[in-house]
Amino acid sequence: SGMNINTNGSRAHAFYFGSTNPNFTISDSVLNSSVQEFYVISSATGGMWNFTNVTKPNGASINVNWSMGANGTLNMFWYLSAYTNYTNGSIAANANVSSYDATGLLVAVNLTDSSGNTRQTLLEYKRNSTSGSNLTYYSNYSINVTTPMGTGFISSQSFNMSINRNAIFTFDGTVPNGTLSSPVNGTYSNNQLQNFSVNLSDNVALSNATLYIYNSSNAIVNQTANVSINGLNNANLSIMVNLSNDGVYAWFYRIYDNSSNLFTTENRTITLDTTNPILNFTNPTPGNGTYQSFNSVFVNVSITETNEANITFSISNSTSVVNSTIFPAGQRAINWTSLPNGIYYYNVTVVDSASNKNSTETRAVTIDLTNPNATLLSPENNTYRKTGSDINLTANISDNIGIKNVT
């Protein structure tokens, strides 16, 4: 290795092989001859000669003269030096460099070092006689390079390994992007079947995306993995998932491009609530069919609901709605005042954030502010009757709504 041989003269070959059969290897050397640098005469009967990076002073290939009938094997090797980096200029260490010869055979696999470099020794040709049929070329070589994570692929580059070659492979260093589209963050829904959508983009080519969904206990309930979007620059991806239980779910996507760059979207939450609110009248709410002689109706309720949105108190008479008021979550009572005589019907409705709703029964209450009227007809005032005799009292009695009893 490292030789520098200069010869001059009509038979001044750098290497001359006759009847002897030596085996040797020479690398990284320069041969300079006024005739052929490598000469095998016809009496040569064998030998194995491995040349790696052996050139003339100007870097050109050496001259080989092989006499008719001579035997032996000459293997001519050259170096492929590969350097891998990213578009942002950073080094791509541990990139996989795979070389395939002209027959498609994988002959060398290396990982780049911490400086992004690796070197392979590749066979240009094998020769073992003067006959052309015994000279086999293994070039051109196809070089495939994958990113350190192994999923990104750089298209093959082809090299004629008749000389040392330097190759630079630059990976896409720009991460893809993903924007969640629906459902919006903080959504409440009573629909178990949800469509989780994301808009994806990459400057070169997307590879795949995975949807992750976690429940409130941080247990994963869905992982739709590696949905292929291979080769696209832009994509809209939607995955339908059936959420089985009520609760709060967090969801996001992880996106890879073809160079193994990873992007993780923001987290969003969705609350599944398929349960209707529960509500009941409580004291001192009037019972159904109540009559009262004051002009107000006080209504009080109890509610069981985790995600209450609003509550509506409604009262109407026989012809129209007298009052209907929507309150935010938390209101539990109302007092309708200054109500004139009449029959009133009231109920309460609760709606939660997922649009589930429930109502109380409708109750009736009668307000009667008018006293009944009674006019005594007989006996007349100051009438005298015999002691012990029955007295028959006759009166006209009236009321605007109805008489309950007379005493």
mmCIF file of C-alpha atoms in Angstrom:
data_model
loop_
_atom_site.group_PDB
_atom_site.id
_atom_site.type_symbol
_atom_site.label_atom_id
_atom_site.label_comp_id
_atom_site.label_asym_id
_atom_site.label_seq_id
_atom_site.Cartn_x
_atom_site.Cartn_y
_atom_site.Cartn_z
ATOM 1 C CA SER A 1 0.000 0.000 0.000
ATOM 2 C CA GLY A 2 1.108 3.530 -0.709
ATOM 3 C CA MET A 3 3.684 2.638 -3.346
ATOM 4 C CA ASN A 4 4.889 4.998 -6.056
ATOM 5 C CA ILE A 5 6.581 3.046 -8.841
ATOM 6 C CA ASN A 6 8.210 4.717 -11.849
ATOM 7 C CA THR A 7 9.786 2.658 -14.636
ATOM 8 C CA ASN A 8 11.332 3.592 -17.978
ATOM 9 C CA GLY A 9 12.392 1.433 -20.907
ATOM 10 C CA SER A 10 11.037 -0.853 -23.558
ATOM 11 C CA ARG A 11 10.288 -3.609 -21.058
ATOM 12 C CA ALA A 12 10.058 -1.446 -17.966
ATOM 13 C CA HIS A 13 6.696 -2.683 -16.705
ATOM 14 C CA ALA A 14 5.700 -1.827 -13.170
ATOM 15 C CA PHE A 15 4.464 -5.408 -12.733
ATOM 16 C CA TYR A 16 5.584 -8.264 -14.984
ATOM 17 C CA PHE A 17 4.321 -11.817 -14.509
ATOM 18 C CA GLY A 18 5.852 -14.885 -16.074
ATOM 19 C CA SER A 19 5.830 -18.548 -15.128
ATOM 20 C CA THR A 20 5.631 -17.877 -11.408
ATOM 21 C CA ASN A 21 2.222 -17.630 -9.753
ATOM 22 C CA PRO A 22 2.408 -15.021 -6.975
ATOM 23 C CA ASN A 23 -0.677 -13.763 -5.126
ATOM 24 C CA PHE A 24 -0.608 -10.173 -3.924
ATOM 25 C CA THR A 25 -2.691 -7.123 -3.086
ATOM 26 C CA ILE A 26 -1.765 -3.518 -3.828
ATOM 27 C CA SER A 27 -3.762 -0.448 -2.831
ATOM 28 C CA ASP A 28 -3.568 3.322 -2.825
ATOM 29 C CA SER A 29 -0.544 3.348 -5.127
ATOM 30 C CA VAL A 30 0.702 5.143 -8.225
ATOM 31 C CA LEU A 31 2.296 3.281 -11.135
ATOM 32 C CA ASN A 32 4.108 5.102 -13.911
ATOM 33 C CA SER A 33 5.604 3.098 -16.775
ATOM 34 C CA SER A 34 6.791 4.024 -20.238
ATOM 35 C CA VAL A 35 5.023 0.842 -21.454
ATOM 36 C CA GLN A 36 2.260 -1.091 -19.638
ATOM 37 C CA GLU A 37 1.986 -0.843 -15.889
ATOM 38 C CA PHE A 38 0.660 -4.420 -15.641
ATOM 39 C CA TYR A 39 1.889 -7.167 -17.977
ATOM 40 C CA VAL A 40 1.121 -10.887 -17.947
ATOM 41 C CA ILE A 41 3.081 -13.061 -20.374
ATOM 42 C CA SER A 42 1.715 -16.209 -21.985
ATOM 43 C CA SER A 43 3.617 -18.565 -19.695
ATOM 44 C CA ALA A 44 1.759 -17.341 -16.586
ATOM 45 C CA THR A 45 -0.319 -20.174 -15.180
ATOM 46 C CA GLY A 46 -2.113 -18.566 -12.249
ATOM 47 C CA GLY A 47 -2.146 -16.074 -9.417
ATOM 48 C CA MET A 48 -4.596 -13.751 -7.693
ATOM 49 C CA TRP A 49 -3.910 -10.019 -8.037
ATOM 50 C CA ASN A 50 -6.079 -7.498 -6.197
ATOM 51 C CA PHE A 51 -5.662 -3.838 -7.157
ATOM 52 C CA THR A 52 -7.484 -1.121 -5.199
ATOM 53 C CA ASN A 53 -7.140 2.541 -6.097
ATOM 54 C CA VAL A 54 -4.084 1.963 -8.271
ATOM 55 C CA THR A 55 -3.664 4.707 -10.870
ATOM 56 C CA LYS A 56 -1.256 6.561 -13.091
ATOM 57 C CA PRO A 57 0.155 9.839 -11.741
ATOM 58 C CA ASN A 58 -2.661 11.770 -13.409
ATOM 59 C CA GLY A 59 -5.300 9.602 -11.717
ATOM 60 C CA ALA A 60 -6.160 7.632 -14.855
ATOM 61 C CA SER A 61 -6.494 3.864 -14.954
ATOM 62 C CA ILE A 62 -3.317 1.852 -15.472
ATOM 63 C CA ASN A 63 -2.638 0.001 -18.726
ATOM 64 C CA VAL A 64 -3.012 -3.787 -18.661
ATOM 65 C CA ASN A 65 -1.415 -6.130 -21.256
ATOM 66 C CA TRP A 66 -2.502 -9.760 -21.137
ATOM 67 C CA SER A 67 -0.727 -12.134 -23.543
ATOM 68 C CA MET A 68 -2.593 -14.915 -25.300
ATOM 69 C CA GLY A 69 -2.739 -18.057 -23.181
ATOM 70 C CA ALA A 70 -1.771 -16.378 -19.934
ATOM 71 C CA ASN A 71 -3.760 -17.310 -16.836
ATOM 72 C CA GLY A 72 -4.390 -15.651 -13.507
ATOM 73 C CA THR A 73 -7.040 -13.432 -11.933
ATOM 74 C CA LEU A 74 -6.937 -9.665 -11.771
ATOM 75 C CA ASN A 75 -9.525 -7.871 -9.603
ATOM 76 C CA MET A 76 -9.727 -4.097 -10.091
ATOM 77 C CA PHE A 77 -11.296 -2.211 -7.190
ATOM 78 C CA TRP A 78 -12.099 1.458 -6.606
ATOM 79 C CA TYR A 79 -13.346 3.526 -3.700
ATOM 80 C CA LEU A 80 -16.807 4.983 -3.420
ATOM 81 C CA SER A 81 -16.737 7.768 -0.801
ATOM 82 C CA ALA A 82 -20.218 8.812 0.344
ATOM 83 C CA TYR A 83 -21.168 11.826 2.431
ATOM 84 C CA THR A 84 -24.687 12.314 3.821
ATOM 85 C CA ASN A 85 -26.246 15.484 5.204
ATOM 86 C CA TYR A 86 -29.518 17.375 5.467
ATOM 87 C CA THR A 87 -30.849 20.330 3.534
ATOM 88 C CA ASN A 88 -30.311 22.497 6.617
ATOM 89 C CA GLY A 89 -26.585 21.670 6.515
ATOM 90 C CA SER A 90 -26.476 19.310 9.483
ATOM 91 C CA ILE A 91 -24.701 15.959 9.262
ATOM 92 C CA ALA A 92 -26.693 12.774 8.659
ATOM 93 C CA ALA A 93 -24.822 10.258 10.799
ATOM 94 C CA ASN A 94 -25.790 6.539 10.702
ATOM 95 C CA ALA A 95 -27.332 6.804 7.254
ATOM 96 C CA ASN A 96 -27.463 3.476 5.440
ATOM 97 C CA VAL A 97 -25.482 3.280 2.172
ATOM 98 C CA SER A 98 -26.212 0.173 0.062
ATOM 99 C CA SER A 99 -24.435 -0.611 -3.212
ATOM 100 C CA TYR A 100 -25.748 -2.986 -5.888
ATOM 101 C CA ASP A 101 -23.584 -4.161 -8.774
ATOM 102 C CA ALA A 102 -24.661 -4.437 -12.404
ATOM 103 C CA THR A 103 -26.266 -7.819 -11.743
ATOM 104 C CA GLY A 104 -28.423 -6.378 -8.962
ATOM 105 C CA LEU A 105 -26.446 -8.116 -6.215
ATOM 106 C CA LEU A 106 -26.076 -6.214 -2.936
ATOM 107 C CA VAL A 107 -22.304 -6.135 -2.415
ATOM 108 C CA ALA A 108 -21.755 -3.498 0.273
ATOM 109 C CA VAL A 109 -23.718 -1.989 3.154
ATOM 110 C CA ASN A 110 -22.293 0.688 5.446
ATOM 111 C CA LEU A 111 -23.499 3.274 7.939
ATOM 112 C CA THR A 112 -22.067 6.747 7.790
ATOM 113 C CA ASP A 113 -19.969 7.804 10.766
ATOM 114 C CA SER A 114 -20.487 10.788 13.069
ATOM 115 C CA SER A 115 -19.096 13.037 10.321
ATOM 116 C CA GLY A 116 -21.566 11.700 7.768
ATOM 117 C CA ASN A 117 -18.884 9.806 5.829
ATOM 118 C CA THR A 118 -18.366 6.214 4.750
ATOM 119 C CA ARG A 119 -16.238 4.473 2.143
ATOM 120 C CA GLN A 120 -16.843 1.291 0.198
ATOM 121 C CA THR A 121 -14.468 -0.744 -1.957
ATOM 122 C CA LEU A 122 -16.254 -1.772 -5.153
ATOM 123 C CA LEU A 123 -15.099 -4.181 -7.868
ATOM 124 C CA GLU A 124 -14.939 -2.677 -11.355
ATOM 125 C CA TYR A 125 -14.025 -5.895 -13.190
ATOM 126 C CA LYS A 126 -12.543 -9.370 -12.860
ATOM 127 C CA ARG A 127 -10.172 -10.687 -15.554
ATOM 128 C CA ASN A 128 -8.593 -14.139 -15.770
ATOM 129 C CA SER A 129 -7.437 -14.531 -19.404
ATOM 130 C CA THR A 130 -6.809 -12.560 -22.552
ATOM 131 C CA SER A 131 -10.179 -13.681 -23.895
ATOM 132 C CA GLY A 132 -12.907 -11.072 -23.721
ATOM 133 C CA SER A 133 -15.359 -13.734 -22.493
ATOM 134 C CA ASN A 134 -13.272 -14.036 -19.317
ATOM 135 C CA LEU A 135 -13.442 -10.347 -18.453
ATOM 136 C CA THR A 136 -16.469 -9.561 -16.265
ATOM 137 C CA TYR A 137 -17.579 -6.021 -15.465
ATOM 138 C CA TYR A 138 -19.577 -5.324 -12.297
ATOM 139 C CA SER A 139 -20.115 -1.641 -12.959
ATOM 140 C CA ASN A 140 -22.353 0.374 -13.172
ATOM 141 C CA TYR A 141 -23.321 0.431 -9.485
ATOM 142 C CA SER A 142 -26.627 1.612 -8.071
ATOM 143 C CA ILE A 143 -26.284 3.316 -4.708
ATOM 144 C CA ASN A 144 -29.332 3.520 -2.437
ATOM 145 C CA VAL A 145 -29.211 5.625 0.709
ATOM 146 C CA THR A 146 -31.749 5.678 3.517
ATOM 147 C CA THR A 147 -32.048 8.097 6.403
ATOM 148 C CA PRO A 148 -30.791 7.173 9.889
ATOM 149 C CA MET A 149 -34.306 6.060 10.937
ATOM 150 C CA GLY A 150 -34.447 3.816 7.897
ATOM 151 C CA THR A 151 -37.770 4.862 6.350
ATOM 152 C CA GLY A 152 -36.739 7.724 4.093
ATOM 153 C CA PHE A 153 -35.371 6.763 0.691
ATOM 154 C CA ILE A 154 -33.035 8.683 -1.583
ATOM 155 C CA SER A 155 -33.487 7.726 -5.223
ATOM 156 C CA SER A 156 -30.709 5.553 -6.639
ATOM 157 C CA GLN A 157 -27.636 7.187 -8.081
ATOM 158 C CA SER A 158 -25.642 5.239 -10.641
ATOM 159 C CA PHE A 159 -21.828 5.297 -10.852
ATOM 160 C CA ASN A 160 -19.370 3.781 -13.321
ATOM 161 C CA MET A 161 -16.708 2.527 -10.933
ATOM 162 C CA SER A 162 -13.808 2.806 -13.372
ATOM 163 C CA ILE A 163 -12.206 5.346 -11.049
ATOM 164 C CA ASN A 164 -12.657 6.522 -7.460
ATOM 165 C CA ARG A 165 -15.979 8.295 -6.951
ATOM 166 C CA ASN A 166 -17.222 10.838 -4.439
ATOM 167 C CA ALA A 167 -20.965 11.047 -3.843
ATOM 168 C CA ILE A 168 -23.016 13.440 -1.745
ATOM 169 C CA PHE A 169 -26.500 12.446 -0.606
ATOM 170 C CA THR A 170 -28.608 15.210 0.889
ATOM 171 C CA PHE A 171 -31.690 14.341 2.888
ATOM 172 C CA ASP A 172 -34.722 16.489 3.365
ATOM 173 C CA GLY A 173 -34.238 18.126 6.778
ATOM 174 C CA THR A 174 -37.562 19.971 6.846
ATOM 175 C CA VAL A 175 -40.258 18.477 9.055
ATOM 176 C CA PRO A 176 -43.761 18.028 7.619
ATOM 177 C CA ASN A 177 -46.689 20.001 8.950
ATOM 178 C CA GLY A 178 -50.119 19.036 10.188
ATOM 179 C CA THR A 179 -53.094 21.192 11.157
ATOM 180 C CA LEU A 180 -56.016 19.574 12.926
ATOM 181 C CA SER A 181 -59.304 20.519 11.287
ATOM 182 C CA SER A 182 -62.141 18.730 13.068
ATOM 183 C CA PRO A 183 -63.566 18.277 15.583
ATOM 184 C CA VAL A 184 -62.609 21.678 16.961
ATOM 185 C CA ASN A 185 -60.816 21.843 20.279
ATOM 186 C CA GLY A 186 -63.106 21.550 23.301
ATOM 187 C CA THR A 187 -65.968 19.983 21.331
ATOM 188 C CA TYR A 188 -68.874 18.426 23.228
ATOM 189 C CA SER A 189 -70.801 15.791 21.317
ATOM 190 C CA ASN A 190 -73.452 13.138 21.910
ATOM 191 C CA ASN A 191 -72.422 11.237 18.758
ATOM 192 C CA GLN A 192 -70.138 8.281 19.449
ATOM 193 C CA LEU A 193 -68.953 8.097 15.825
ATOM 194 C CA GLN A 194 -66.446 10.887 15.261
ATOM 195 C CA ASN A 195 -64.431 11.936 12.212
ATOM 196 C CA PHE A 196 -60.910 13.031 13.196
ATOM 197 C CA SER A 197 -59.452 15.148 10.377
ATOM 198 C CA VAL A 198 -56.075 16.742 9.695
ATOM 199 C CA ASN A 199 -54.545 18.764 6.850
ATOM 200 C CA LEU A 200 -51.021 17.575 5.974
ATOM 201 C CA SER A 201 -48.180 19.061 3.950
ATOM 202 C CA ASP A 202 -44.482 18.535 3.249
ATOM 203 C CA ASN A 203 -41.925 20.294 1.090
ATOM 204 C CA VAL A 204 -40.867 17.015 -0.598
ATOM 205 C CA ALA A 205 -43.117 14.022 0.095
ATOM 206 C CA LEU A 206 -45.273 12.751 2.941
ATOM 207 C CA SER A 207 -44.990 9.154 4.122
ATOM 208 C CA ASN A 208 -47.582 8.245 6.765
ATOM 209 C CA ALA A 209 -49.655 9.536 9.667
ATOM 210 C CA THR A 210 -50.891 7.933 12.879
ATOM 211 C CA LEU A 211 -53.913 9.030 14.926
ATOM 212 C CA TYR A 212 -53.652 8.730 18.713
ATOM 213 C CA ILE A 213 -56.638 9.029 21.087
ATOM 214 C CA TYR A 214 -56.334 8.888 24.887
ATOM 215 C CA ASN A 215 -59.044 8.873 27.547
ATOM 216 C CA SER A 216 -59.037 10.901 30.759
ATOM 217 C CA SER A 217 -57.040 8.133 32.503
ATOM 218 C CA ASN A 218 -54.290 8.600 29.911
ATOM 219 C CA ALA A 219 -54.981 5.151 28.499
ATOM 220 C CA ILE A 220 -54.794 4.850 24.723
ATOM 221 C CA VAL A 221 -58.167 3.921 23.255
ATOM 222 C CA ASN A 222 -57.269 4.204 19.571
ATOM 223 C CA GLN A 223 -54.070 4.123 17.529
ATOM 224 C CA THR A 224 -54.768 4.070 13.814
ATOM 225 C CA ALA A 225 -51.181 3.547 12.704
ATOM 226 C CA ASN A 226 -49.203 4.348 9.568
ATOM 227 C CA VAL A 227 -52.002 5.442 7.279
ATOM 228 C CA SER A 228 -50.197 5.733 3.951
ATOM 229 C CA ILE A 229 -49.999 9.116 2.253
ATOM 230 C CA ASN A 230 -46.762 8.205 0.515
ATOM 231 C CA GLY A 231 -45.414 10.617 -2.072
ATOM 232 C CA LEU A 232 -47.970 13.382 -1.615
ATOM 233 C CA ASN A 233 -47.027 16.975 -0.875
ATOM 234 C CA ASN A 234 -50.451 17.824 0.497
ATOM 235 C CA ALA A 235 -53.212 15.633 1.856
ATOM 236 C CA ASN A 236 -56.433 15.787 3.867
ATOM 237 C CA LEU A 237 -56.761 12.765 6.109
ATOM 238 C CA SER A 238 -59.921 11.733 7.987
ATOM 239 C CA ILE A 239 -60.273 8.707 10.262
ATOM 240 C CA MET A 240 -63.632 7.603 11.659
ATOM 241 C CA VAL A 241 -63.519 6.298 15.237
ATOM 242 C CA ASN A 242 -66.321 5.011 17.449
ATOM 243 C CA LEU A 243 -65.866 6.289 21.002
ATOM 244 C CA SER A 244 -67.446 3.727 23.280
ATOM 245 C CA ASN A 245 -67.737 5.502 26.652
ATOM 246 C CA ASP A 246 -68.719 8.957 27.840
ATOM 247 C CA GLY A 247 -65.772 11.078 28.936
ATOM 248 C CA VAL A 248 -63.042 13.465 27.844
ATOM 249 C CA TYR A 249 -60.679 12.339 25.082
ATOM 250 C CA ALA A 250 -57.393 13.874 23.937
ATOM 251 C CA TRP A 251 -56.290 13.306 20.323
ATOM 252 C CA PHE A 252 -53.448 14.212 17.986
ATOM 253 C CA TYR A 253 -51.580 13.022 14.876
ATOM 254 C CA ARG A 254 -47.941 12.069 14.323
ATOM 255 C CA ILE A 255 -46.761 12.599 10.754
ATOM 256 C CA TYR A 256 -43.657 11.307 8.957
ATOM 257 C CA ASP A 257 -42.324 12.392 5.594
ATOM 258 C CA ASN A 258 -40.249 10.209 3.271
ATOM 259 C CA SER A 259 -37.047 11.382 4.948
ATOM 260 C CA SER A 260 -38.274 10.235 8.377
ATOM 261 C CA ASN A 261 -38.807 13.769 9.628
ATOM 262 C CA LEU A 262 -41.449 13.703 12.348
ATOM 263 C CA PHE A 263 -44.109 16.273 13.215
ATOM 264 C CA THR A 264 -46.573 15.966 16.077
ATOM 265 C CA THR A 265 -49.694 18.128 15.984
ATOM 266 C CA GLU A 266 -51.237 19.963 18.890
ATOM 267 C CA ASN A 267 -53.447 18.076 21.323
ATOM 268 C CA ARG A 268 -57.182 18.618 21.115
ATOM 269 C CA THR A 269 -59.964 17.433 23.394
ATOM 270 C CA ILE A 270 -63.438 16.170 22.700
ATOM 271 C CA THR A 271 -66.016 15.336 25.370
ATOM 272 C CA LEU A 272 -68.468 12.546 24.590
ATOM 273 C CA ASP A 273 -71.725 12.932 26.542
ATOM 274 C CA THR A 274 -74.620 10.701 25.530
ATOM 275 C CA THR A 275 -76.546 11.010 28.807
ATOM 276 C CA ASN A 276 -79.583 13.269 29.203
ATOM 277 C CA PRO A 277 -79.709 15.575 32.211
ATOM 278 C CA ILE A 278 -81.832 14.505 35.197
ATOM 279 C CA LEU A 279 -84.014 17.153 36.869
ATOM 280 C CA ASN A 280 -86.878 17.225 39.363
ATOM 281 C CA PHE A 281 -89.070 19.816 41.032
ATOM 282 C CA THR A 282 -88.265 20.371 44.694
ATOM 283 C CA ASN A 283 -90.000 22.275 47.517
ATOM 284 C CA PRO A 284 -91.491 24.820 47.705
ATOM 285 C CA THR A 285 -92.581 24.349 44.071
ATOM 286 C CA PRO A 286 -96.413 24.136 43.857
ATOM 287 C CA GLY A 287 -97.791 20.688 43.172
ATOM 288 C CA ASN A 288 -99.729 19.952 40.022
ATOM 289 C CA GLY A 289 -103.306 21.266 40.200
ATOM 290 C CA THR A 290 -102.564 23.651 43.078
ATOM 291 C CA TYR A 291 -104.865 26.658 43.767
ATOM 292 C CA GLN A 292 -103.365 29.684 45.437
ATOM 293 C CA SER A 293 -104.601 33.122 46.464
ATOM 294 C CA PHE A 294 -101.366 35.042 45.863
ATOM 295 C CA ASN A 295 -100.017 36.305 42.555
ATOM 296 C CA SER A 296 -96.610 34.603 42.300
ATOM 297 C CA VAL A 297 -95.307 31.172 41.420
ATOM 298 C CA PHE A 298 -91.967 30.057 42.881
ATOM 299 C CA VAL A 299 -90.283 27.111 41.166
ATOM 300 C CA ASN A 300 -87.218 25.244 42.424
ATOM 301 C CA VAL A 301 -85.429 22.266 40.804
ATOM 302 C CA SER A 302 -82.586 19.840 41.458
ATOM 303 C CA ILE A 303 -80.356 18.782 38.522
ATOM 304 C CA THR A 304 -77.877 15.976 37.882
ATOM 305 C CA GLU A 305 -75.629 16.902 34.944
ATOM 306 C CA THR A 306 -71.840 17.125 34.536
ATOM 307 C CA ASN A 307 -71.769 19.309 31.424
ATOM 308 C CA GLU A 308 -74.711 21.639 31.961
ATOM 309 C CA ALA A 309 -75.009 24.392 29.368
ATOM 310 C CA ASN A 310 -78.228 26.259 30.203
ATOM 311 C CA ILE A 311 -81.610 25.990 31.902
ATOM 312 C CA THR A 312 -84.962 27.386 30.725
ATOM 313 C CA PHE A 313 -87.890 28.228 33.031
ATOM 314 C CA SER A 314 -91.191 28.615 31.145
ATOM 315 C CA ILE A 315 -94.706 29.581 32.257
ATOM 316 C CA SER A 316 -97.762 30.064 30.044
ATOM 317 C CA ASN A 317 -101.506 30.543 30.346
ATOM 318 C CA SER A 318 -104.184 28.976 28.239
ATOM 319 C CA THR A 319 -103.449 31.232 25.264
ATOM 320 C CA SER A 320 -99.752 32.160 25.183
ATOM 321 C CA VAL A 321 -96.343 32.035 26.820
ATOM 322 C CA VAL A 322 -96.240 34.428 29.736
ATOM 323 C CA ASN A 323 -92.507 34.160 30.352
ATOM 324 C CA SER A 324 -89.640 31.949 29.188
ATOM 325 C CA THR A 325 -86.175 32.737 30.525
ATOM 326 C CA ILE A 326 -82.902 30.987 29.624
ATOM 327 C CA PHE A 327 -80.239 31.064 32.325
ATOM 328 C CA PRO A 328 -76.628 29.882 32.207
ATOM 329 C CA ALA A 329 -75.638 26.740 34.084
ATOM 330 C CA GLY A 330 -76.196 26.839 37.805
ATOM 331 C CA GLN A 331 -79.563 28.583 38.051
ATOM 332 C CA ARG A 332 -81.981 26.480 40.102
ATOM 333 C CA ALA A 333 -85.016 28.670 40.934
ATOM 334 C CA ILE A 334 -87.284 31.391 39.615
ATOM 335 C CA ASN A 335 -90.140 33.434 41.071
ATOM 336 C CA TRP A 336 -92.769 34.715 38.663
ATOM 337 C CA THR A 337 -94.660 37.609 40.259
ATOM 338 C CA SER A 338 -97.596 39.968 39.529
ATOM 339 C CA LEU A 339 -99.576 37.242 37.825
ATOM 340 C CA PRO A 340 -103.292 37.942 37.308
ATOM 341 C CA ASN A 341 -106.062 35.433 37.913
ATOM 342 C CA GLY A 342 -105.895 32.369 35.753
ATOM 343 C CA ILE A 343 -104.562 28.882 35.200
ATOM 344 C CA TYR A 344 -100.835 28.687 34.539
ATOM 345 C CA TYR A 345 -98.698 25.878 33.167
ATOM 346 C CA TYR A 346 -94.983 25.710 33.900
ATOM 347 C CA ASN A 347 -91.986 23.457 33.301
ATOM 348 C CA VAL A 348 -88.169 23.535 33.293
ATOM 349 C CA THR A 349 -85.775 22.321 30.560
ATOM 350 C CA VAL A 350 -82.030 21.680 30.890
ATOM 351 C CA VAL A 351 -79.625 21.399 27.930
ATOM 352 C CA ASP A 352 -76.049 20.171 28.299
ATOM 353 C CA SER A 353 -72.988 21.103 26.239
ATOM 354 C CA ALA A 354 -73.469 18.056 24.001
ATOM 355 C CA SER A 355 -77.064 19.130 23.156
ATOM 356 C CA ASN A 356 -78.664 16.461 25.303
ATOM 357 C CA LYS A 357 -81.756 17.853 27.011
ATOM 358 C CA ASN A 358 -84.499 16.880 29.386
ATOM 359 C CA SER A 359 -87.590 18.568 30.854
ATOM 360 C CA THR A 360 -89.686 18.274 33.951
ATOM 361 C CA GLU A 361 -93.330 17.359 33.706
ATOM 362 C CA THR A 362 -95.642 20.317 33.057
ATOM 363 C CA ARG A 363 -97.560 21.362 36.135
ATOM 364 C CA ALA A 364 -100.683 23.526 36.442
ATOM 365 C CA VAL A 365 -101.357 26.109 39.125
ATOM 366 C CA THR A 366 -104.447 28.300 39.489
ATOM 367 C CA ILE A 367 -104.136 31.825 40.818
ATOM 368 C CA ASP A 368 -107.334 33.225 42.289
ATOM 369 C CA LEU A 369 -107.086 36.679 43.824
ATOM 370 C CA THR A 370 -110.888 37.313 43.949
ATOM 371 C CA ASN A 371 -112.874 36.429 47.049
ATOM 372 C CA PRO A 372 -116.110 34.504 46.502
ATOM 373 C CA ASN A 373 -119.441 36.344 47.003
ATOM 374 C CA ALA A 374 -122.424 35.259 49.160
ATOM 375 C CA THR A 375 -125.819 36.996 49.559
ATOM 376 C CA LEU A 376 -128.166 35.660 52.268
ATOM 377 C CA LEU A 377 -131.743 35.521 50.921
ATOM 378 C CA SER A 378 -133.657 33.986 53.797
ATOM 379 C CA PRO A 379 -134.627 34.272 56.514
ATOM 380 C CA GLU A 380 -134.697 38.025 56.423
ATOM 381 C CA ASN A 381 -132.750 40.064 58.877
ATOM 382 C CA ASN A 382 -134.233 40.246 62.405
ATOM 383 C CA THR A 383 -136.653 37.380 61.742
ATOM 384 C CA TYR A 384 -138.108 35.614 64.871
ATOM 385 C CA ARG A 385 -138.597 31.849 64.912
ATOM 386 C CA LYS A 386 -140.148 29.493 67.454
ATOM 387 C CA THR A 387 -137.596 27.873 69.722
ATOM 388 C CA GLY A 388 -136.652 24.401 68.589
ATOM 389 C CA SER A 389 -137.786 24.791 65.030
ATOM 390 C CA ASP A 390 -135.431 24.243 62.073
ATOM 391 C CA ILE A 391 -134.018 27.266 60.309
ATOM 392 C CA ASN A 392 -133.552 27.038 56.535
ATOM 393 C CA LEU A 393 -130.867 29.405 55.265
ATOM 394 C CA THR A 394 -130.940 30.348 51.611
ATOM 395 C CA ALA A 395 -128.125 32.291 49.916
ATOM 396 C CA ASN A 396 -126.777 33.185 46.478
ATOM 397 C CA ILE A 397 -123.072 32.189 46.278
ATOM 398 C CA SER A 398 -120.730 32.982 43.367
ATOM 399 C CA ASP A 399 -117.005 32.911 42.494
ATOM 400 C CA ASN A 400 -115.001 33.753 39.393
ATOM 401 C CA ILE A 401 -113.419 30.301 39.317
ATOM 402 C CA GLY A 402 -115.427 27.939 41.422
ATOM 403 C CA ILE A 403 -116.724 27.235 44.930
ATOM 404 C CA LYS A 404 -114.784 24.815 47.049
ATOM 405 C CA ASN A 405 -117.101 24.640 50.086
ATOM 406 C CA VAL A 406 -119.703 26.657 52.055
ATOM 407 C CA THR A 407 -119.969 26.750 55.803
#
